[in-house]
Amino acid sequence: MKSKTISQYDVISALRLPLIILVTYAHSYGGVAEGYSILECGWDTYEVLKIVVSQTLVKVAMPTFFVMSGYLFFANVEKFNKEIYWQKIWRRIKTLLIPYIIWNLLMVVKMKTFNLSIFWEPANMPLWFLRDLMIVSVLTPIVYIGVRKLGYWIFVLLLPIYLTGIWAIQPGPNPYAICFFTLGALQSIRKMELIDTCKRFEVPAYLLSATFGLAMILTYHTHIFPPLMLCFRVVSVVAVFCLAYRILSRTTMRIPKTASDASYFIYLSHYVFFFSFIDTAFFSLLGMSTPSLCMHYLFCPLLKVAIFVAFYYLYRKVIVYR
């Protein structure tokens, strides 16, 4: 397949499922042992594996989703006016706000506790992304004006604010959401090819991602880790777009559309329905040795994702298309 036939929409579609799988690893089986550091505690295979996947690689997922969201919000928009704005907001009420409320309430039922704060600090913890995405979507007129007036300078101005970590722990319109959403919006508003822009920085992005990623692994649970993570997010977003493009350009294999479409359902539901019976069955068969723990960590989330995809397929087949 010729590379010129690969569009940015192909790349975005191809990335959705792998990135959601990374997110499920971030929320699987607890975090790294408290205080564990490779430099201080040595190379514990199981803990290192969790640092590599759940604490390092996963950091590329949500920034990439913000970039995608910013790009798609303004895609095919010739003139951003009040009518277009309210059409976009109404659609996101249906696709973001309503699922946000429903899946938070499902988590409340599971937890058997209720507090109004769950709608700001979601009970279904991964839904912080939807909350921040909704807020940034409301602010898109400001994003649009900023991009039209400042061009790339708006990202140049936002990037240092993001890298300082200011407001990083505050929910809502924080530099994390705004910075990456604006990066995607910038490409779309200025009618630029997102993939072409990323390819201009491909080699540096690969090298810096590997450098920052390795440094994060070695410095986990130290004061150096957070600033390294902030830098890793920026360069790894570029790297992951380029990597996906290269893979698509060199193979005819594609992720099935149903599996890709199921990514949103997996994201909404994986923290509510944990399928703990799979973990129980796994350990009853293989025990709790280090190799067993590693195999469990690597393969059980994939099995659970496969179950979610199957549920989604049946839902589409039986209910939507019956």
Short mmCIF file of C-alpha atoms in Angstrom, two decimals:
data_model
loop_
_atom_site.label_atom_id
_atom_site.label_comp_id
_atom_site.label_asym_id
_atom_site.label_seq_id
_atom_site.Cartn_x
_atom_site.Cartn_y
_atom_site.Cartn_z
CA MET A 1 0.00 0.00 0.00
CA LYS A 2 1.41 3.38 -0.97
CA SER A 3 2.04 5.75 1.90
CA LYS A 4 0.23 8.62 0.13
CA THR A 5 -3.07 6.75 0.58
CA ILE A 6 -2.73 6.93 4.36
CA SER A 7 -4.60 9.93 5.72
CA GLN A 8 -4.54 11.45 9.16
CA TYR A 9 -8.03 10.04 9.70
CA ASP A 10 -6.65 6.55 9.03
CA VAL A 11 -3.96 7.17 11.63
CA ILE A 12 -6.43 8.53 14.19
CA SER A 13 -8.71 5.54 13.69
CA ALA A 14 -5.81 3.10 13.99
CA LEU A 15 -4.54 4.65 17.23
CA ARG A 16 -7.80 4.63 19.16
CA LEU A 17 -7.78 1.00 20.28
CA PRO A 18 -4.04 0.68 21.11
CA LEU A 19 -4.19 3.86 23.19
CA ILE A 20 -7.28 2.69 25.07
CA ILE A 21 -5.54 -0.61 25.77
CA LEU A 22 -2.69 1.37 27.33
CA VAL A 23 -5.24 3.22 29.47
CA THR A 24 -6.63 -0.09 30.75
CA TYR A 25 -3.11 -1.08 31.81
CA ALA A 26 -2.83 2.14 33.77
CA HIS A 27 -5.87 1.13 35.84
CA SER A 28 -5.11 -2.57 36.24
CA TYR A 29 -4.08 -4.31 39.45
CA GLY A 30 -2.98 -1.34 41.49
CA GLY A 31 0.11 0.78 41.14
CA VAL A 32 3.78 0.15 41.66
CA ALA A 33 4.79 -0.84 45.18
CA GLU A 34 4.89 2.24 47.39
CA GLY A 35 8.29 3.88 47.34
CA TYR A 36 9.69 1.46 44.78
CA SER A 37 12.58 2.85 42.74
CA ILE A 38 14.84 0.92 40.38
CA LEU A 39 17.85 2.94 41.49
CA GLU A 40 17.18 2.24 45.17
CA CYS A 41 15.45 -1.16 45.22
CA GLY A 42 16.93 -2.94 42.21
CA TRP A 43 15.35 -4.56 39.19
CA ASP A 44 12.25 -6.31 40.47
CA THR A 45 10.82 -7.74 37.24
CA TYR A 46 7.15 -7.31 38.10
CA GLU A 47 7.50 -3.76 39.46
CA VAL A 48 9.70 -2.68 36.55
CA LEU A 49 7.14 -4.06 34.10
CA LYS A 50 4.41 -1.97 35.71
CA ILE A 51 6.63 1.13 35.61
CA VAL A 52 7.41 0.61 31.92
CA VAL A 53 3.79 0.09 30.84
CA SER A 54 1.47 1.72 33.39
CA GLN A 55 3.68 4.60 34.46
CA THR A 56 5.65 5.41 31.29
CA LEU A 57 4.18 4.21 27.99
CA VAL A 58 0.64 5.05 29.08
CA LYS A 59 1.56 8.74 29.45
CA VAL A 60 1.26 9.16 25.69
CA ALA A 61 -2.40 8.08 25.59
CA MET A 62 -4.43 10.99 26.94
CA PRO A 63 -2.30 13.77 25.37
CA THR A 64 -2.78 12.05 22.02
CA PHE A 65 -6.54 11.85 22.59
CA PHE A 66 -6.60 15.58 23.38
CA VAL A 67 -4.70 16.32 20.15
CA MET A 68 -7.13 14.14 18.19
CA SER A 69 -10.10 15.85 19.85
CA GLY A 70 -8.79 19.32 19.04
CA TYR A 71 -8.14 18.35 15.44
CA LEU A 72 -11.53 16.70 14.93
CA PHE A 73 -13.44 19.53 16.61
CA PHE A 74 -12.44 21.94 13.85
CA ALA A 75 -12.15 19.42 11.00
CA ASN A 76 -14.02 20.48 7.85
CA VAL A 77 -15.06 23.77 9.46
CA GLU A 78 -14.66 26.57 6.92
CA LYS A 79 -15.93 29.31 9.21
CA PHE A 80 -16.34 28.91 12.96
CA ASN A 81 -19.46 30.88 13.87
CA LYS A 82 -22.17 30.72 16.52
CA GLU A 83 -24.24 28.21 14.59
CA ILE A 84 -21.32 25.80 14.13
CA TYR A 85 -20.28 26.28 17.74
CA TRP A 86 -23.69 25.35 19.15
CA GLN A 87 -23.98 22.40 16.78
CA LYS A 88 -20.65 21.13 18.07
CA ILE A 89 -21.59 21.73 21.71
CA TRP A 90 -24.98 20.04 21.33
CA ARG A 91 -23.33 17.00 19.80
CA ARG A 92 -20.88 16.82 22.69
CA ILE A 93 -23.70 17.06 25.20
CA LYS A 94 -24.95 13.80 23.69
CA THR A 95 -21.57 12.12 23.23
CA LEU A 96 -19.66 13.44 26.27
CA LEU A 97 -21.91 14.89 28.96
CA ILE A 98 -24.67 12.25 28.96
CA PRO A 99 -22.21 9.30 28.99
CA TYR A 100 -20.23 11.12 31.70
CA ILE A 101 -23.32 11.31 33.94
CA ILE A 102 -24.54 7.78 33.20
CA TRP A 103 -21.21 6.03 33.78
CA ASN A 104 -20.51 8.03 36.92
CA LEU A 105 -23.90 6.97 38.27
CA LEU A 106 -23.14 3.33 37.42
CA MET A 107 -19.94 3.64 39.44
CA VAL A 108 -21.89 5.18 42.31
CA VAL A 109 -24.27 2.22 42.29
CA LYS A 110 -21.30 -0.12 42.39
CA MET A 111 -19.66 1.82 45.24
CA LYS A 112 -22.99 2.33 47.06
CA THR A 113 -22.01 5.88 47.98
CA PHE A 114 -23.17 9.21 46.60
CA ASN A 115 -21.77 12.69 46.80
CA LEU A 116 -22.42 15.56 44.42
CA SER A 117 -18.68 16.07 44.10
CA ILE A 118 -18.53 12.95 41.89
CA PHE A 119 -19.64 15.11 38.98
CA TRP A 120 -16.48 17.20 39.31
CA GLU A 121 -14.12 14.57 40.68
CA PRO A 122 -15.64 11.61 38.84
CA ALA A 123 -16.44 8.43 40.71
CA ASN A 124 -15.48 6.66 37.51
CA MET A 125 -11.97 8.05 37.78
CA PRO A 126 -10.82 7.80 34.12
CA LEU A 127 -13.68 10.11 33.13
CA TRP A 128 -11.61 13.11 34.23
CA PHE A 129 -10.65 13.23 30.55
CA LEU A 130 -14.29 13.74 29.49
CA ARG A 131 -14.73 16.43 32.13
CA ASP A 132 -11.71 18.37 30.92
CA LEU A 133 -12.56 17.79 27.27
CA MET A 134 -16.06 19.22 27.83
CA ILE A 135 -14.61 22.32 29.47
CA VAL A 136 -12.08 22.88 26.69
CA SER A 137 -14.85 22.35 24.12
CA VAL A 138 -16.85 25.15 25.73
CA LEU A 139 -13.74 27.35 25.47
CA THR A 140 -13.20 26.65 21.76
CA PRO A 141 -14.13 30.19 20.64
CA ILE A 142 -11.13 31.41 22.62
CA VAL A 143 -8.97 28.64 21.14
CA TYR A 144 -10.15 29.55 17.63
CA ILE A 145 -9.46 33.26 18.04
CA GLY A 146 -6.08 32.54 19.60
CA VAL A 147 -5.03 30.27 16.75
CA ARG A 148 -6.26 32.72 14.09
CA LYS A 149 -4.46 35.65 15.71
CA LEU A 150 -1.28 33.98 16.94
CA GLY A 151 -0.79 30.88 14.82
CA TYR A 152 1.95 28.62 16.20
CA TRP A 153 2.77 31.24 18.81
CA ILE A 154 -0.27 30.19 20.84
CA PHE A 155 1.30 26.75 21.32
CA VAL A 156 4.68 28.34 22.01
CA LEU A 157 3.00 30.38 24.76
CA LEU A 158 1.05 27.45 26.22
CA LEU A 159 3.90 24.94 26.19
CA PRO A 160 6.07 26.60 28.89
CA ILE A 161 2.99 26.99 31.10
CA TYR A 162 2.30 23.28 30.70
CA LEU A 163 5.93 22.27 31.27
CA THR A 164 6.12 24.21 34.53
CA GLY A 165 3.39 21.97 35.93
CA ILE A 166 1.32 24.97 37.05
CA TRP A 167 -2.25 23.91 37.90
CA ALA A 168 -1.32 20.34 36.94
CA ILE A 169 -3.24 18.86 39.87
CA GLN A 170 -6.26 21.10 39.38
CA PRO A 171 -9.23 19.70 37.44
CA GLY A 172 -10.85 21.63 34.66
CA PRO A 173 -9.29 24.09 32.21
CA ASN A 174 -5.67 23.20 33.00
CA PRO A 175 -2.69 23.63 30.67
CA TYR A 176 -2.53 19.87 30.14
CA ALA A 177 -5.92 19.72 28.40
CA ILE A 178 -5.71 23.13 26.74
CA CYS A 179 -2.16 22.70 25.44
CA PHE A 180 -2.69 19.40 23.63
CA PHE A 181 -6.23 20.21 22.47
CA THR A 182 -4.92 23.48 21.02
CA LEU A 183 -2.07 21.66 19.28
CA GLY A 184 -4.62 19.54 17.40
CA ALA A 185 -6.93 22.49 16.80
CA LEU A 186 -4.02 24.50 15.39
CA GLN A 187 -3.46 21.96 12.63
CA SER A 188 -7.15 21.79 11.75
CA ILE A 189 -7.94 25.51 11.84
CA ARG A 190 -4.92 26.36 9.68
CA LYS A 191 -5.80 23.53 7.24
CA MET A 192 -2.55 21.70 7.88
CA GLU A 193 -1.92 17.97 7.65
CA LEU A 194 -1.41 16.70 11.20
CA ILE A 195 0.72 13.76 10.08
CA ASP A 196 2.87 15.90 7.78
CA THR A 197 3.59 18.25 10.67
CA CYS A 198 4.57 15.35 12.93
CA LYS A 199 6.79 13.80 10.25
CA ARG A 200 8.91 16.95 10.17
CA PHE A 201 10.02 16.13 13.72
CA GLU A 202 9.95 12.33 13.41
CA VAL A 203 13.57 11.38 14.17
CA PRO A 204 14.02 13.84 17.07
CA ALA A 205 10.65 12.68 18.45
CA TYR A 206 11.75 9.03 18.44
CA LEU A 207 15.11 9.82 20.05
CA LEU A 208 13.71 12.15 22.70
CA SER A 209 10.82 9.80 23.51
CA ALA A 210 13.26 6.95 24.08
CA THR A 211 15.54 9.17 26.16
CA PHE A 212 12.82 10.64 28.36
CA GLY A 213 11.05 7.28 28.63
CA LEU A 214 14.18 5.48 29.83
CA ALA A 215 14.93 8.32 32.25
CA MET A 216 11.38 8.03 33.64
CA ILE A 217 11.79 4.30 34.19
CA LEU A 218 15.07 4.80 36.05
CA THR A 219 13.89 7.75 38.16
CA TYR A 220 10.41 6.55 39.13
CA HIS A 221 9.46 7.69 42.65
CA THR A 222 12.03 10.48 42.60
CA HIS A 223 11.56 14.24 42.25
CA ILE A 224 12.99 14.05 38.71
CA PHE A 225 10.18 11.86 37.39
CA PRO A 226 7.38 14.49 37.09
CA PRO A 227 9.26 16.98 34.87
CA LEU A 228 10.54 14.11 32.72
CA MET A 229 6.94 12.91 32.31
CA LEU A 230 5.81 16.37 31.18
CA CYS A 231 8.50 16.41 28.49
CA PHE A 232 7.82 12.80 27.47
CA ARG A 233 4.16 13.57 26.78
CA VAL A 234 5.03 16.28 24.26
CA VAL A 235 7.57 14.36 22.19
CA SER A 236 5.83 10.99 22.46
CA VAL A 237 2.62 12.37 20.94
CA VAL A 238 4.59 13.27 17.81
CA ALA A 239 6.37 9.92 17.88
CA VAL A 240 3.19 7.86 18.20
CA PHE A 241 1.53 9.61 15.24
CA CYS A 242 4.63 9.02 13.11
CA LEU A 243 4.96 5.41 14.23
CA ALA A 244 1.32 4.66 13.45
CA TYR A 245 1.70 6.26 10.03
CA ARG A 246 4.81 4.20 9.24
CA ILE A 247 3.13 0.97 10.29
CA LEU A 248 0.03 1.69 8.23
CA SER A 249 2.18 2.62 5.26
CA ARG A 250 4.05 -0.66 5.31
CA THR A 251 1.30 -3.18 5.90
CA THR A 252 -2.19 -3.95 4.68
CA MET A 253 -3.24 -5.22 8.11
CA ARG A 254 -5.82 -3.04 9.84
CA ILE A 255 -7.59 -3.06 13.19
CA PRO A 256 -11.19 -4.19 12.56
CA LYS A 257 -13.58 -1.25 12.53
CA THR A 258 -15.73 -2.79 15.26
CA ALA A 259 -12.72 -3.08 17.57
CA SER A 260 -11.66 0.49 16.85
CA ASP A 261 -15.21 1.78 17.36
CA ALA A 262 -15.39 -0.12 20.66
CA SER A 263 -12.58 1.97 22.14
CA TYR A 264 -14.97 4.57 23.59
CA PHE A 265 -17.08 1.85 25.20
CA ILE A 266 -13.94 0.24 26.65
CA TYR A 267 -12.86 3.59 28.05
CA LEU A 268 -16.23 4.26 29.68
CA SER A 269 -16.75 0.80 31.15
CA HIS A 270 -13.39 -0.77 32.02
CA TYR A 271 -13.17 0.92 35.42
CA VAL A 272 -16.72 -0.09 36.35
CA PHE A 273 -16.70 -3.70 35.18
CA PHE A 274 -13.36 -5.17 36.19
CA PHE A 275 -14.11 -8.86 35.46
CA SER A 276 -12.27 -9.99 38.59
CA PHE A 277 -13.31 -13.61 37.95
CA ILE A 278 -10.65 -13.68 35.21
CA ASP A 279 -7.94 -12.75 37.72
CA THR A 280 -9.20 -15.33 40.21
CA ALA A 281 -9.17 -18.07 37.58
CA PHE A 282 -5.72 -17.09 36.35
CA PHE A 283 -4.07 -17.21 39.78
CA SER A 284 -5.87 -20.41 40.74
CA LEU A 285 -4.26 -22.05 37.72
CA LEU A 286 -0.77 -20.49 37.72
CA GLY A 287 -0.19 -19.34 41.29
CA MET A 288 1.46 -16.12 42.46
CA SER A 289 5.08 -16.50 41.34
CA THR A 290 6.87 -13.60 39.65
CA PRO A 291 6.49 -15.12 36.14
CA SER A 292 2.79 -15.68 36.87
CA LEU A 293 2.34 -12.09 38.05
CA CYS A 294 4.04 -10.79 34.91
CA MET A 295 1.95 -12.97 32.61
CA HIS A 296 -1.20 -11.94 34.47
CA TYR A 297 -0.32 -8.27 34.17
CA LEU A 298 0.42 -8.51 30.44
CA PHE A 299 -2.34 -10.80 29.18
CA CYS A 300 -5.39 -10.41 31.44
CA PRO A 301 -6.07 -6.78 30.44
CA LEU A 302 -5.97 -7.87 26.79
CA LEU A 303 -8.47 -10.64 27.51
CA LYS A 304 -10.77 -8.17 29.25
CA VAL A 305 -10.50 -5.76 26.33
CA ALA A 306 -11.46 -8.62 23.99
CA ILE A 307 -14.55 -9.26 26.13
CA PHE A 308 -15.54 -5.58 25.95
CA VAL A 309 -15.10 -5.63 22.17
CA ALA A 310 -17.31 -8.73 21.98
CA PHE A 311 -19.98 -7.03 24.11
CA TYR A 312 -19.84 -3.98 21.88
CA TYR A 313 -20.09 -6.11 18.74
CA LEU A 314 -23.16 -7.92 20.09
CA TYR A 315 -24.73 -4.63 21.11
CA ARG A 316 -24.27 -3.21 17.61
CA LYS A 317 -25.38 -6.44 15.97
CA VAL A 318 -28.43 -7.25 18.10
CA ILE A 319 -29.71 -3.83 19.18
CA VAL A 320 -28.51 -1.20 16.75
CA TYR A 321 -28.76 -3.17 13.50
CA ARG A 322 -31.58 -5.59 14.26
#
